[in-house]
mmCIF file of C-alpha atoms in Angstrom:
data_model
loop_
_atom_site.group_PDB
_atom_site.id
_atom_site.type_symbol
_atom_site.label_atom_id
_atom_site.label_comp_id
_atom_site.label_asym_id
_atom_site.label_seq_id
_atom_site.Cartn_x
_atom_site.Cartn_y
_atom_site.Cartn_z
ATOM 1 C CA MET A 1 105.475 -9.064 169.521
ATOM 2 C CA THR A 2 103.715 -7.472 166.544
ATOM 3 C CA ASP A 3 99.981 -7.117 166.191
ATOM 4 C CA PRO A 4 98.245 -9.588 163.831
ATOM 5 C CA VAL A 5 97.910 -8.312 160.272
ATOM 6 C CA ALA A 6 94.342 -7.702 159.164
ATOM 7 C CA ALA A 7 93.162 -9.630 156.146
ATOM 8 C CA THR A 8 93.164 -7.844 152.792
ATOM 9 C CA LEU A 9 89.800 -6.246 152.045
ATOM 10 C CA LEU A 10 88.296 -6.958 148.617
ATOM 11 C CA ARG A 11 85.099 -5.192 147.614
ATOM 12 C CA THR A 12 84.378 -6.249 144.037
ATOM 13 C CA ALA A 13 84.381 -9.394 141.951
ATOM 14 C CA ALA A 14 87.127 -7.850 139.794
ATOM 15 C CA GLU A 15 89.338 -7.311 142.847
ATOM 16 C CA LEU A 16 88.703 -10.867 143.959
ATOM 17 C CA GLU A 17 89.550 -12.267 140.533
ATOM 18 C CA ALA A 18 92.800 -10.317 140.421
ATOM 19 C CA TYR A 19 93.784 -11.139 144.005
ATOM 20 C CA ALA A 20 97.117 -12.942 144.415
ATOM 21 C CA PRO A 21 97.353 -14.259 140.862
ATOM 22 C CA ALA A 22 99.582 -17.273 140.339
ATOM 23 C CA ALA A 23 102.890 -16.860 138.621
ATOM 24 C CA PRO A 24 102.739 -17.324 134.830
ATOM 25 C CA GLY A 25 102.337 -20.985 134.028
ATOM 26 C CA ALA A 26 101.912 -21.944 137.689
ATOM 27 C CA PRO A 27 98.693 -23.514 138.956
ATOM 28 C CA ARG A 28 96.476 -21.377 141.166
ATOM 29 C CA PRO A 29 96.974 -22.130 144.873
ATOM 30 C CA GLU A 30 94.335 -24.291 146.490
ATOM 31 C CA ARG A 31 91.614 -21.956 147.737
ATOM 32 C CA ALA A 32 89.332 -22.364 150.733
ATOM 33 C CA VAL A 33 86.370 -20.121 151.439
ATOM 34 C CA VAL A 34 84.574 -19.455 154.732
ATOM 35 C CA MET A 35 81.206 -17.794 154.179
ATOM 36 C CA THR A 36 79.845 -15.491 156.884
ATOM 37 C CA MET A 37 77.472 -12.600 157.403
ATOM 38 C CA GLY A 38 80.080 -10.786 159.465
ATOM 39 C CA ALA A 39 80.051 -9.965 163.186
ATOM 40 C CA LEU A 40 82.795 -12.578 163.421
ATOM 41 C CA HIS A 41 83.461 -14.418 166.678
ATOM 42 C CA GLU A 42 85.525 -17.356 167.892
ATOM 43 C CA GLY A 43 83.275 -19.795 166.059
ATOM 44 C CA HIS A 44 84.181 -18.147 162.763
ATOM 45 C CA ALA A 45 87.831 -18.057 163.824
ATOM 46 C CA SER A 46 87.678 -21.825 164.335
ATOM 47 C CA LEU A 47 86.383 -22.246 160.772
ATOM 48 C CA ILE A 48 89.169 -20.050 159.403
ATOM 49 C CA ARG A 49 91.865 -21.875 161.362
ATOM 50 C CA THR A 50 90.529 -25.214 160.125
ATOM 51 C CA ALA A 51 90.543 -23.953 156.533
ATOM 52 C CA ARG A 52 94.118 -22.733 156.906
ATOM 53 C CA ALA A 53 95.229 -26.062 158.361
ATOM 54 C CA VAL A 54 93.682 -27.933 155.431
ATOM 55 C CA VAL A 55 95.106 -25.824 152.584
ATOM 56 C CA GLY A 56 98.410 -25.131 154.331
ATOM 57 C CA ARG A 57 100.611 -22.082 154.075
ATOM 58 C CA ALA A 58 100.739 -22.315 150.297
ATOM 59 C CA GLY A 59 96.959 -22.172 149.941
ATOM 60 C CA GLN A 60 94.548 -19.235 150.042
ATOM 61 C CA VAL A 61 91.841 -18.678 152.637
ATOM 62 C CA VAL A 62 89.117 -16.194 151.660
ATOM 63 C CA VAL A 63 86.387 -15.153 154.089
ATOM 64 C CA THR A 64 83.202 -13.687 152.672
ATOM 65 C CA VAL A 65 81.297 -11.087 154.677
ATOM 66 C CA PHE A 66 77.884 -10.371 153.235
ATOM 67 C CA VAL A 67 74.621 -9.691 155.046
ATOM 68 C CA ASN A 68 72.277 -11.297 152.545
ATOM 69 C CA PRO A 69 68.913 -9.510 152.342
ATOM 70 C CA LEU A 70 67.270 -12.572 150.764
ATOM 71 C CA GLN A 71 67.636 -14.455 154.068
ATOM 72 C CA PHE A 72 65.662 -11.967 156.162
ATOM 73 C CA GLY A 73 61.904 -12.034 156.353
ATOM 74 C CA GLU A 74 61.572 -8.590 157.921
ATOM 75 C CA ALA A 75 63.495 -5.399 157.149
ATOM 76 C CA ALA A 76 63.855 -4.734 160.883
ATOM 77 C CA ASP A 77 65.787 -7.981 161.346
ATOM 78 C CA LEU A 78 68.061 -7.081 158.439
ATOM 79 C CA ASP A 79 68.720 -3.618 159.873
ATOM 80 C CA ARG A 80 69.349 -5.066 163.339
ATOM 81 C CA TYR A 81 72.006 -7.505 162.189
ATOM 82 C CA PRO A 82 75.392 -6.295 163.493
ATOM 83 C CA ARG A 83 77.982 -4.929 161.068
ATOM 84 C CA THR A 84 81.567 -4.908 162.406
ATOM 85 C CA LEU A 85 83.769 -4.967 159.309
ATOM 86 C CA ASP A 86 86.924 -3.453 160.837
ATOM 87 C CA ALA A 87 86.863 -5.983 163.675
ATOM 88 C CA ASP A 88 86.058 -8.740 161.191
ATOM 89 C CA LEU A 89 89.161 -7.920 159.140
ATOM 90 C CA ALA A 90 91.345 -8.081 162.237
ATOM 91 C CA LEU A 91 89.862 -11.338 163.499
ATOM 92 C CA ALA A 92 90.021 -12.979 160.085
ATOM 93 C CA GLY A 93 93.650 -12.027 159.640
ATOM 94 C CA ALA A 94 94.600 -13.219 163.108
ATOM 95 C CA ALA A 95 92.891 -16.566 162.455
ATOM 96 C CA GLY A 96 94.779 -17.105 159.212
ATOM 97 C CA ALA A 97 92.667 -15.620 156.404
ATOM 98 C CA ASP A 98 94.420 -13.986 153.486
ATOM 99 C CA ALA A 99 91.493 -11.895 152.318
ATOM 100 C CA VAL A 100 87.970 -10.822 153.195
ATOM 101 C CA PHE A 101 85.553 -10.427 150.308
ATOM 102 C CA ALA A 102 82.922 -7.952 151.531
ATOM 103 C CA PRO A 103 80.852 -6.928 148.524
ATOM 104 C CA SER A 104 77.952 -4.510 148.517
ATOM 105 C CA VAL A 105 74.398 -5.636 147.847
ATOM 106 C CA ASP A 106 74.626 -4.036 144.390
ATOM 107 C CA GLU A 107 77.789 -6.017 143.658
ATOM 108 C CA VAL A 108 76.127 -9.320 144.509
ATOM 109 C CA TYR A 109 72.693 -8.490 143.072
ATOM 110 C CA PRO A 110 73.248 -5.971 140.263
ATOM 111 C CA GLY A 111 69.924 -4.642 139.069
ATOM 112 C CA GLY A 112 68.093 -5.629 142.239
ATOM 113 C CA GLU A 113 66.981 -8.914 143.769
ATOM 114 C CA PRO A 114 67.457 -11.871 141.430
ATOM 115 C CA GLN A 115 64.418 -13.075 139.544
ATOM 116 C CA VAL A 116 65.796 -16.630 139.383
ATOM 117 C CA ARG A 117 66.673 -18.271 142.697
ATOM 118 C CA ILE A 118 67.606 -21.697 143.977
ATOM 119 C CA SER A 119 64.794 -23.533 145.738
ATOM 120 C CA ALA A 120 65.551 -25.557 148.849
ATOM 121 C CA GLY A 121 62.679 -27.910 148.011
ATOM 122 C CA PRO A 122 60.952 -30.138 150.583
ATOM 123 C CA MET A 123 64.147 -30.511 152.607
ATOM 124 C CA GLY A 124 64.051 -26.787 153.339
ATOM 125 C CA GLU A 125 60.409 -26.623 154.439
ATOM 126 C CA SER A 126 60.739 -28.130 157.932
ATOM 127 C CA LEU A 127 62.226 -26.777 161.178
ATOM 128 C CA GLU A 128 64.157 -23.593 160.284
ATOM 129 C CA GLY A 129 62.433 -23.488 156.911
ATOM 130 C CA ALA A 130 59.006 -23.556 158.567
ATOM 131 C CA ALA A 131 60.008 -20.908 161.102
ATOM 132 C CA ARG A 132 61.565 -18.643 158.467
ATOM 133 C CA PRO A 133 59.765 -19.098 155.130
ATOM 134 C CA GLY A 134 62.019 -18.358 152.167
ATOM 135 C CA HIS A 135 65.145 -18.246 154.301
ATOM 136 C CA PHE A 136 66.785 -21.298 152.780
ATOM 137 C CA ASP A 137 65.982 -20.262 149.211
ATOM 138 C CA GLY A 138 67.768 -16.986 149.881
ATOM 139 C CA MET A 139 70.647 -18.738 151.611
ATOM 140 C CA LEU A 140 71.233 -21.237 148.793
ATOM 141 C CA THR A 141 70.982 -18.499 146.168
ATOM 142 C CA VAL A 142 73.708 -16.414 147.768
ATOM 143 C CA VAL A 143 75.899 -19.425 148.554
ATOM 144 C CA ALA A 144 75.685 -20.462 144.906
ATOM 145 C CA LYS A 145 76.619 -16.945 143.779
ATOM 146 C CA LEU A 146 79.515 -16.709 146.237
ATOM 147 C CA LEU A 147 80.814 -20.124 145.204
ATOM 148 C CA HIS A 148 80.883 -18.922 141.590
ATOM 149 C CA LEU A 149 82.519 -15.616 142.535
ATOM 150 C CA THR A 150 85.182 -17.043 144.851
ATOM 151 C CA GLY A 151 85.850 -20.262 142.928
ATOM 152 C CA PRO A 152 87.036 -22.316 145.921
ATOM 153 C CA ASP A 153 88.289 -25.874 146.002
ATOM 154 C CA LEU A 154 86.843 -26.263 149.497
ATOM 155 C CA ALA A 155 84.153 -24.407 151.449
ATOM 156 C CA PHE A 156 83.907 -24.590 155.236
ATOM 157 C CA PHE A 157 80.644 -24.268 157.188
ATOM 158 C CA GLY A 158 79.826 -24.694 160.864
ATOM 159 C CA GLN A 159 77.781 -27.649 162.043
ATOM 160 C CA LYS A 160 75.758 -25.365 164.341
ATOM 161 C CA ASP A 161 73.622 -24.496 161.306
ATOM 162 C CA ALA A 162 73.062 -28.188 160.626
ATOM 163 C CA GLN A 163 70.081 -27.848 158.278
ATOM 164 C CA GLN A 164 71.884 -25.169 156.296
ATOM 165 C CA LEU A 165 74.943 -27.416 156.000
ATOM 166 C CA ALA A 166 72.807 -30.356 154.846
ATOM 167 C CA LEU A 167 71.105 -28.217 152.195
ATOM 168 C CA ILE A 168 74.388 -26.802 150.891
ATOM 169 C CA ARG A 169 75.804 -30.315 150.585
ATOM 170 C CA ARG A 170 72.675 -31.416 148.717
ATOM 171 C CA MET A 171 72.807 -28.402 146.377
ATOM 172 C CA VAL A 172 76.468 -29.017 145.577
ATOM 173 C CA ARG A 173 75.762 -32.681 144.886
ATOM 174 C CA ASP A 174 72.541 -32.210 142.931
ATOM 175 C CA LEU A 175 73.845 -29.315 140.795
ATOM 176 C CA ASN A 176 77.419 -30.588 140.310
ATOM 177 C CA PHE A 177 79.304 -27.721 141.911
ATOM 178 C CA PRO A 178 83.061 -28.461 141.694
ATOM 179 C CA VAL A 179 83.730 -27.845 145.382
ATOM 180 C CA GLU A 180 84.158 -29.940 148.525
ATOM 181 C CA ILE A 181 81.941 -28.930 151.455
ATOM 182 C CA VAL A 182 83.579 -29.356 154.862
ATOM 183 C CA GLY A 183 81.564 -29.262 158.095
ATOM 184 C CA VAL A 184 83.322 -28.004 161.224
ATOM 185 C CA GLU A 185 82.276 -28.860 164.788
ATOM 186 C CA THR A 186 80.223 -26.283 166.694
ATOM 187 C CA ALA A 187 82.328 -23.927 168.795
ATOM 188 C CA ARG A 188 81.020 -23.341 172.321
ATOM 189 C CA GLU A 189 81.578 -21.096 175.301
ATOM 190 C CA PRO A 190 83.122 -22.828 178.363
ATOM 191 C CA ASP A 191 79.604 -23.162 179.833
ATOM 192 C CA GLY A 192 78.320 -24.922 176.707
ATOM 193 C CA LEU A 193 76.451 -22.093 174.953
ATOM 194 C CA ALA A 194 76.958 -22.364 171.194
ATOM 195 C CA LEU A 195 78.796 -19.350 169.822
ATOM 196 C CA SER A 196 76.552 -17.087 167.767
ATOM 197 C CA SER A 197 76.517 -13.487 166.632
ATOM 198 C CA ARG A 198 73.085 -13.279 168.264
ATOM 199 C CA ASN A 199 74.467 -13.992 171.740
ATOM 200 C CA ARG A 200 75.435 -10.331 172.055
ATOM 201 C CA PHE A 201 71.731 -9.460 172.288
ATOM 202 C CA LEU A 202 71.255 -11.528 175.492
ATOM 203 C CA ASP A 203 71.391 -9.840 178.887
ATOM 204 C CA ALA A 204 72.754 -11.784 181.877
ATOM 205 C CA HIS A 205 69.389 -13.291 182.853
ATOM 206 C CA GLU A 206 68.515 -14.234 179.269
ATOM 207 C CA ARG A 207 71.903 -15.847 178.796
ATOM 208 C CA HIS A 208 71.343 -17.990 181.889
ATOM 209 C CA THR A 209 68.045 -19.206 180.442
ATOM 210 C CA ALA A 210 69.632 -19.780 177.030
ATOM 211 C CA LEU A 211 72.017 -22.337 178.519
ATOM 212 C CA ALA A 212 69.057 -24.742 178.609
ATOM 213 C CA LEU A 213 69.526 -25.362 174.883
ATOM 214 C CA SER A 214 72.966 -26.935 175.255
ATOM 215 C CA ARG A 215 71.993 -28.600 178.562
ATOM 216 C CA ALA A 216 69.063 -30.288 176.810
ATOM 217 C CA LEU A 217 71.310 -31.564 174.022
ATOM 218 C CA PHE A 218 73.926 -32.854 176.450
ATOM 219 C CA ALA A 219 71.244 -34.526 178.591
ATOM 220 C CA ALA A 220 69.957 -36.357 175.520
ATOM 221 C CA ARG A 221 73.485 -37.380 174.524
ATOM 222 C CA ASP A 222 74.137 -38.676 178.043
ATOM 223 C CA ARG A 223 70.813 -40.560 178.095
ATOM 224 C CA LEU A 224 71.718 -42.244 174.819
ATOM 225 C CA ALA A 225 75.215 -43.154 176.079
ATOM 226 C CA ALA A 226 73.798 -44.591 179.322
ATOM 227 C CA GLN A 227 71.175 -46.658 177.501
ATOM 228 C CA GLN A 228 73.714 -47.952 175.029
ATOM 229 C CA ALA A 229 76.026 -48.955 177.885
ATOM 230 C CA LEU A 230 73.151 -50.857 179.532
ATOM 231 C CA HIS A 231 72.334 -52.548 176.258
ATOM 232 C CA ALA A 232 75.978 -53.558 175.815
ATOM 233 C CA ARG A 233 75.870 -55.192 179.257
ATOM 234 C CA ALA A 234 72.669 -57.000 178.330
ATOM 235 C CA LEU A 235 74.271 -58.336 175.157
ATOM 236 C CA ALA A 236 77.186 -59.549 177.250
ATOM 237 C CA GLY A 237 74.801 -61.454 179.541
ATOM 238 C CA GLY A 238 75.142 -59.013 182.378
ATOM 239 C CA ALA A 239 71.548 -59.288 183.640
ATOM 240 C CA SER A 240 68.145 -60.844 183.096
ATOM 241 C CA GLU A 241 64.626 -60.470 184.424
ATOM 242 C CA ASP A 242 65.124 -63.716 186.400
ATOM 243 C CA ARG A 243 68.268 -62.368 188.036
ATOM 244 C CA ALA A 244 66.500 -59.132 188.914
ATOM 245 C CA ALA A 245 63.633 -61.085 190.502
ATOM 246 C CA GLY A 246 66.088 -63.224 192.474
ATOM 247 C CA LEU A 247 67.903 -60.179 193.835
ATOM 248 C CA THR A 248 64.565 -58.664 194.814
ATOM 249 C CA ARG A 249 63.711 -61.785 196.847
ATOM 250 C CA LEU A 250 67.079 -61.501 198.584
ATOM 251 C CA GLY A 251 66.323 -57.913 199.561
ATOM 252 C CA GLU A 252 69.012 -56.463 197.270
ATOM 253 C CA ALA A 253 66.836 -53.680 195.945
ATOM 254 C CA ARG A 254 69.631 -51.583 194.464
ATOM 255 C CA LEU A 255 71.259 -54.501 192.633
ATOM 256 C CA ALA A 256 67.847 -55.715 191.510
ATOM 257 C CA ALA A 257 67.013 -52.313 190.037
ATOM 258 C CA ASP A 258 70.307 -52.248 188.150
ATOM 259 C CA ALA A 259 69.786 -55.780 186.827
ATOM 260 C CA GLN A 260 66.271 -54.932 185.720
ATOM 261 C CA ALA A 261 67.447 -51.763 183.949
ATOM 262 C CA VAL A 262 70.042 -53.791 182.057
ATOM 263 C CA ALA A 263 67.578 -56.534 181.179
ATOM 264 C CA ARG A 264 65.025 -54.058 179.862
ATOM 265 C CA ALA A 265 67.472 -51.821 178.009
ATOM 266 C CA ARG A 266 66.284 -51.300 174.459
ATOM 267 C CA PRO A 267 68.903 -51.100 171.738
ATOM 268 C CA ASN A 268 70.305 -47.563 171.935
ATOM 269 C CA GLY A 269 67.688 -46.431 174.426
ATOM 270 C CA GLY A 270 65.301 -45.566 171.618
ATOM 271 C CA PRO A 271 64.808 -42.186 169.919
ATOM 272 C CA ALA A 272 61.830 -41.515 172.207
ATOM 273 C CA ALA A 273 64.106 -41.603 175.256
ATOM 274 C CA VAL A 274 66.496 -39.165 173.616
ATOM 275 C CA ARG A 275 63.706 -36.732 172.803
ATOM 276 C CA ALA A 276 62.255 -37.061 176.317
ATOM 277 C CA ALA A 277 65.587 -36.286 177.977
ATOM 278 C CA ALA A 278 65.976 -33.102 175.967
ATOM 279 C CA ARG A 279 62.385 -31.987 176.426
ATOM 280 C CA ALA A 280 62.557 -32.405 180.213
ATOM 281 C CA VAL A 281 65.316 -29.801 180.392
ATOM 282 C CA LEU A 282 63.541 -27.469 177.976
ATOM 283 C CA ASP A 283 60.255 -27.761 179.877
ATOM 284 C CA ASP A 284 62.024 -26.713 183.079
ATOM 285 C CA ALA A 285 63.526 -23.721 181.263
ATOM 286 C CA ALA A 286 60.039 -22.595 180.241
ATOM 287 C CA ALA A 287 59.465 -21.746 183.913
ATOM 288 C CA GLU A 288 62.642 -19.640 184.203
ATOM 289 C CA GLN A 289 62.627 -15.864 184.375
ATOM 290 C CA PRO A 290 62.819 -14.902 181.612
ATOM 291 C CA PRO A 291 61.273 -18.068 180.164
ATOM 292 C CA LEU A 292 62.548 -20.082 177.252
ATOM 293 C CA ALA A 293 59.918 -20.188 174.494
ATOM 294 C CA LEU A 294 60.514 -23.428 172.618
ATOM 295 C CA ASP A 295 60.101 -23.405 168.854
ATOM 296 C CA TYR A 296 61.011 -27.032 168.214
ATOM 297 C CA VAL A 297 63.093 -29.971 169.380
ATOM 298 C CA ALA A 298 63.577 -32.562 166.664
ATOM 299 C CA LEU A 299 65.584 -35.716 166.111
ATOM 300 C CA VAL A 300 66.313 -35.922 162.385
ATOM 301 C CA ASP A 301 68.312 -37.759 159.758
ATOM 302 C CA PRO A 302 71.308 -35.556 158.822
ATOM 303 C CA ALA A 303 71.008 -36.513 155.155
ATOM 304 C CA ASP A 304 67.505 -35.156 154.540
ATOM 305 C CA PHE A 305 66.259 -33.758 157.890
ATOM 306 C CA THR A 306 63.301 -36.110 158.119
ATOM 307 C CA GLU A 307 62.249 -37.218 161.603
ATOM 308 C CA ILE A 308 63.931 -40.317 163.032
ATOM 309 C CA PRO A 309 61.295 -42.994 163.785
ATOM 310 C CA ASP A 310 61.038 -44.387 167.304
ATOM 311 C CA ASP A 311 62.090 -47.842 166.141
ATOM 312 C CA ARG A 312 65.425 -46.651 164.716
ATOM 313 C CA THR A 313 68.212 -48.855 166.097
ATOM 314 C CA ALA A 314 71.239 -47.769 164.074
ATOM 315 C CA GLY A 315 72.607 -44.823 162.153
ATOM 316 C CA ASP A 316 73.470 -41.158 162.523
ATOM 317 C CA ALA A 317 71.072 -38.471 163.716
ATOM 318 C CA VAL A 318 70.985 -34.796 164.592
ATOM 319 C CA LEU A 319 69.123 -33.560 167.647
ATOM 320 C CA ALA A 320 68.174 -29.965 166.865
ATOM 321 C CA VAL A 321 66.537 -27.318 169.028
ATOM 322 C CA ALA A 322 65.360 -23.751 168.489
ATOM 323 C CA ALA A 323 63.879 -21.326 170.999
ATOM 324 C CA ARG A 324 63.416 -17.674 171.823
ATOM 325 C CA VAL A 325 64.802 -16.050 174.937
ATOM 326 C CA GLY A 326 63.480 -12.542 175.188
ATOM 327 C CA ALA A 327 63.658 -11.081 171.688
ATOM 328 C CA THR A 328 66.491 -13.347 170.564
ATOM 329 C CA ARG A 329 65.997 -16.579 168.653
ATOM 330 C CA LEU A 330 68.713 -19.209 169.104
ATOM 331 C CA ILE A 331 69.408 -22.585 167.529
ATOM 332 C CA ASP A 332 71.675 -25.456 168.505
ATOM 333 C CA ASN A 333 72.154 -29.115 167.697
ATOM 334 C CA ILE A 334 74.281 -32.132 168.464
ATOM 335 C CA PRO A 335 75.157 -35.171 166.330
ATOM 336 C CA LEU A 336 74.239 -38.587 167.725
ATOM 337 C CA THR A 337 74.897 -42.138 166.608
ATOM 338 C CA PHE A 338 72.467 -44.953 167.266
ATOM 339 C CA GLY A 339 73.897 -48.431 167.311
ATOM 340 C CA ALA A 340 77.122 -47.819 169.228
ATOM 341 C CA THR A 341 77.739 -50.250 172.094
ATOM 342 C CA THR A 342 81.141 -49.018 173.278
#
């Protein structure tokens, strides 16, 4: 068995443009791009494998590795970000990438930081945008530049960075970029922790505390599923307040409680119940050692990241959470659908 072949390293826009040219008169192969800041892990590998599956063997998969200084508020955070290019080349190649485009800062921003940037607008001012002012402007600016440089037909992004994904989709739509944006499900460790380059900064105790993020999301998902199942039974005539009262008179406390829960089930359990289920887990984690310091837990519309009102009875949502454990800030989210009864 031979070792996997590392992806071809491209350093300049000229090298990228000349890479694997099509035969004369032949159309260029379909190209997919996976944008990263390096320090690749299994989550990135999942994106690359998905891109390869979509474009097939005849297509091209290009991974970008660029630690974008415009996305960092403090120089210390930029310096701290891990750089592992040799390992990135090996992982990208093993996952199915043809090439890794890893330009220098001068290659991406010749002459210094750009004077003209893309603004994330109001959609980028909440949640991650509020916690990291300017982050999304810097992110969209570099994504726009890399889309122009790589010229992909499709671009793949992880759903773990849900607000980022929503903003990229909006930019592409609003500014008529000729590319399809594909979201890929969050990759997780067996214990539920979302894969992230930042996980390497957690010690064993911090990692244990960090598991509260995914536990909170799963608790909210389970609360929603349970409430929707109760509501489905109510719609099917499975219980009523009168039946619950009758069972109580007969001394059937357990059956009466179940009947009452069904009779009182609100459609979909209500957004408030979802938020409460997540917050209960996060509140408990605040008492752990080390504690989880919650930044936010929010239930938002995936289209524009506005808060879901408590009277919402149908539609898609994203439950997002961010917190610090020790010196490390982590984010996670889970998609939810209100209105399902099966």
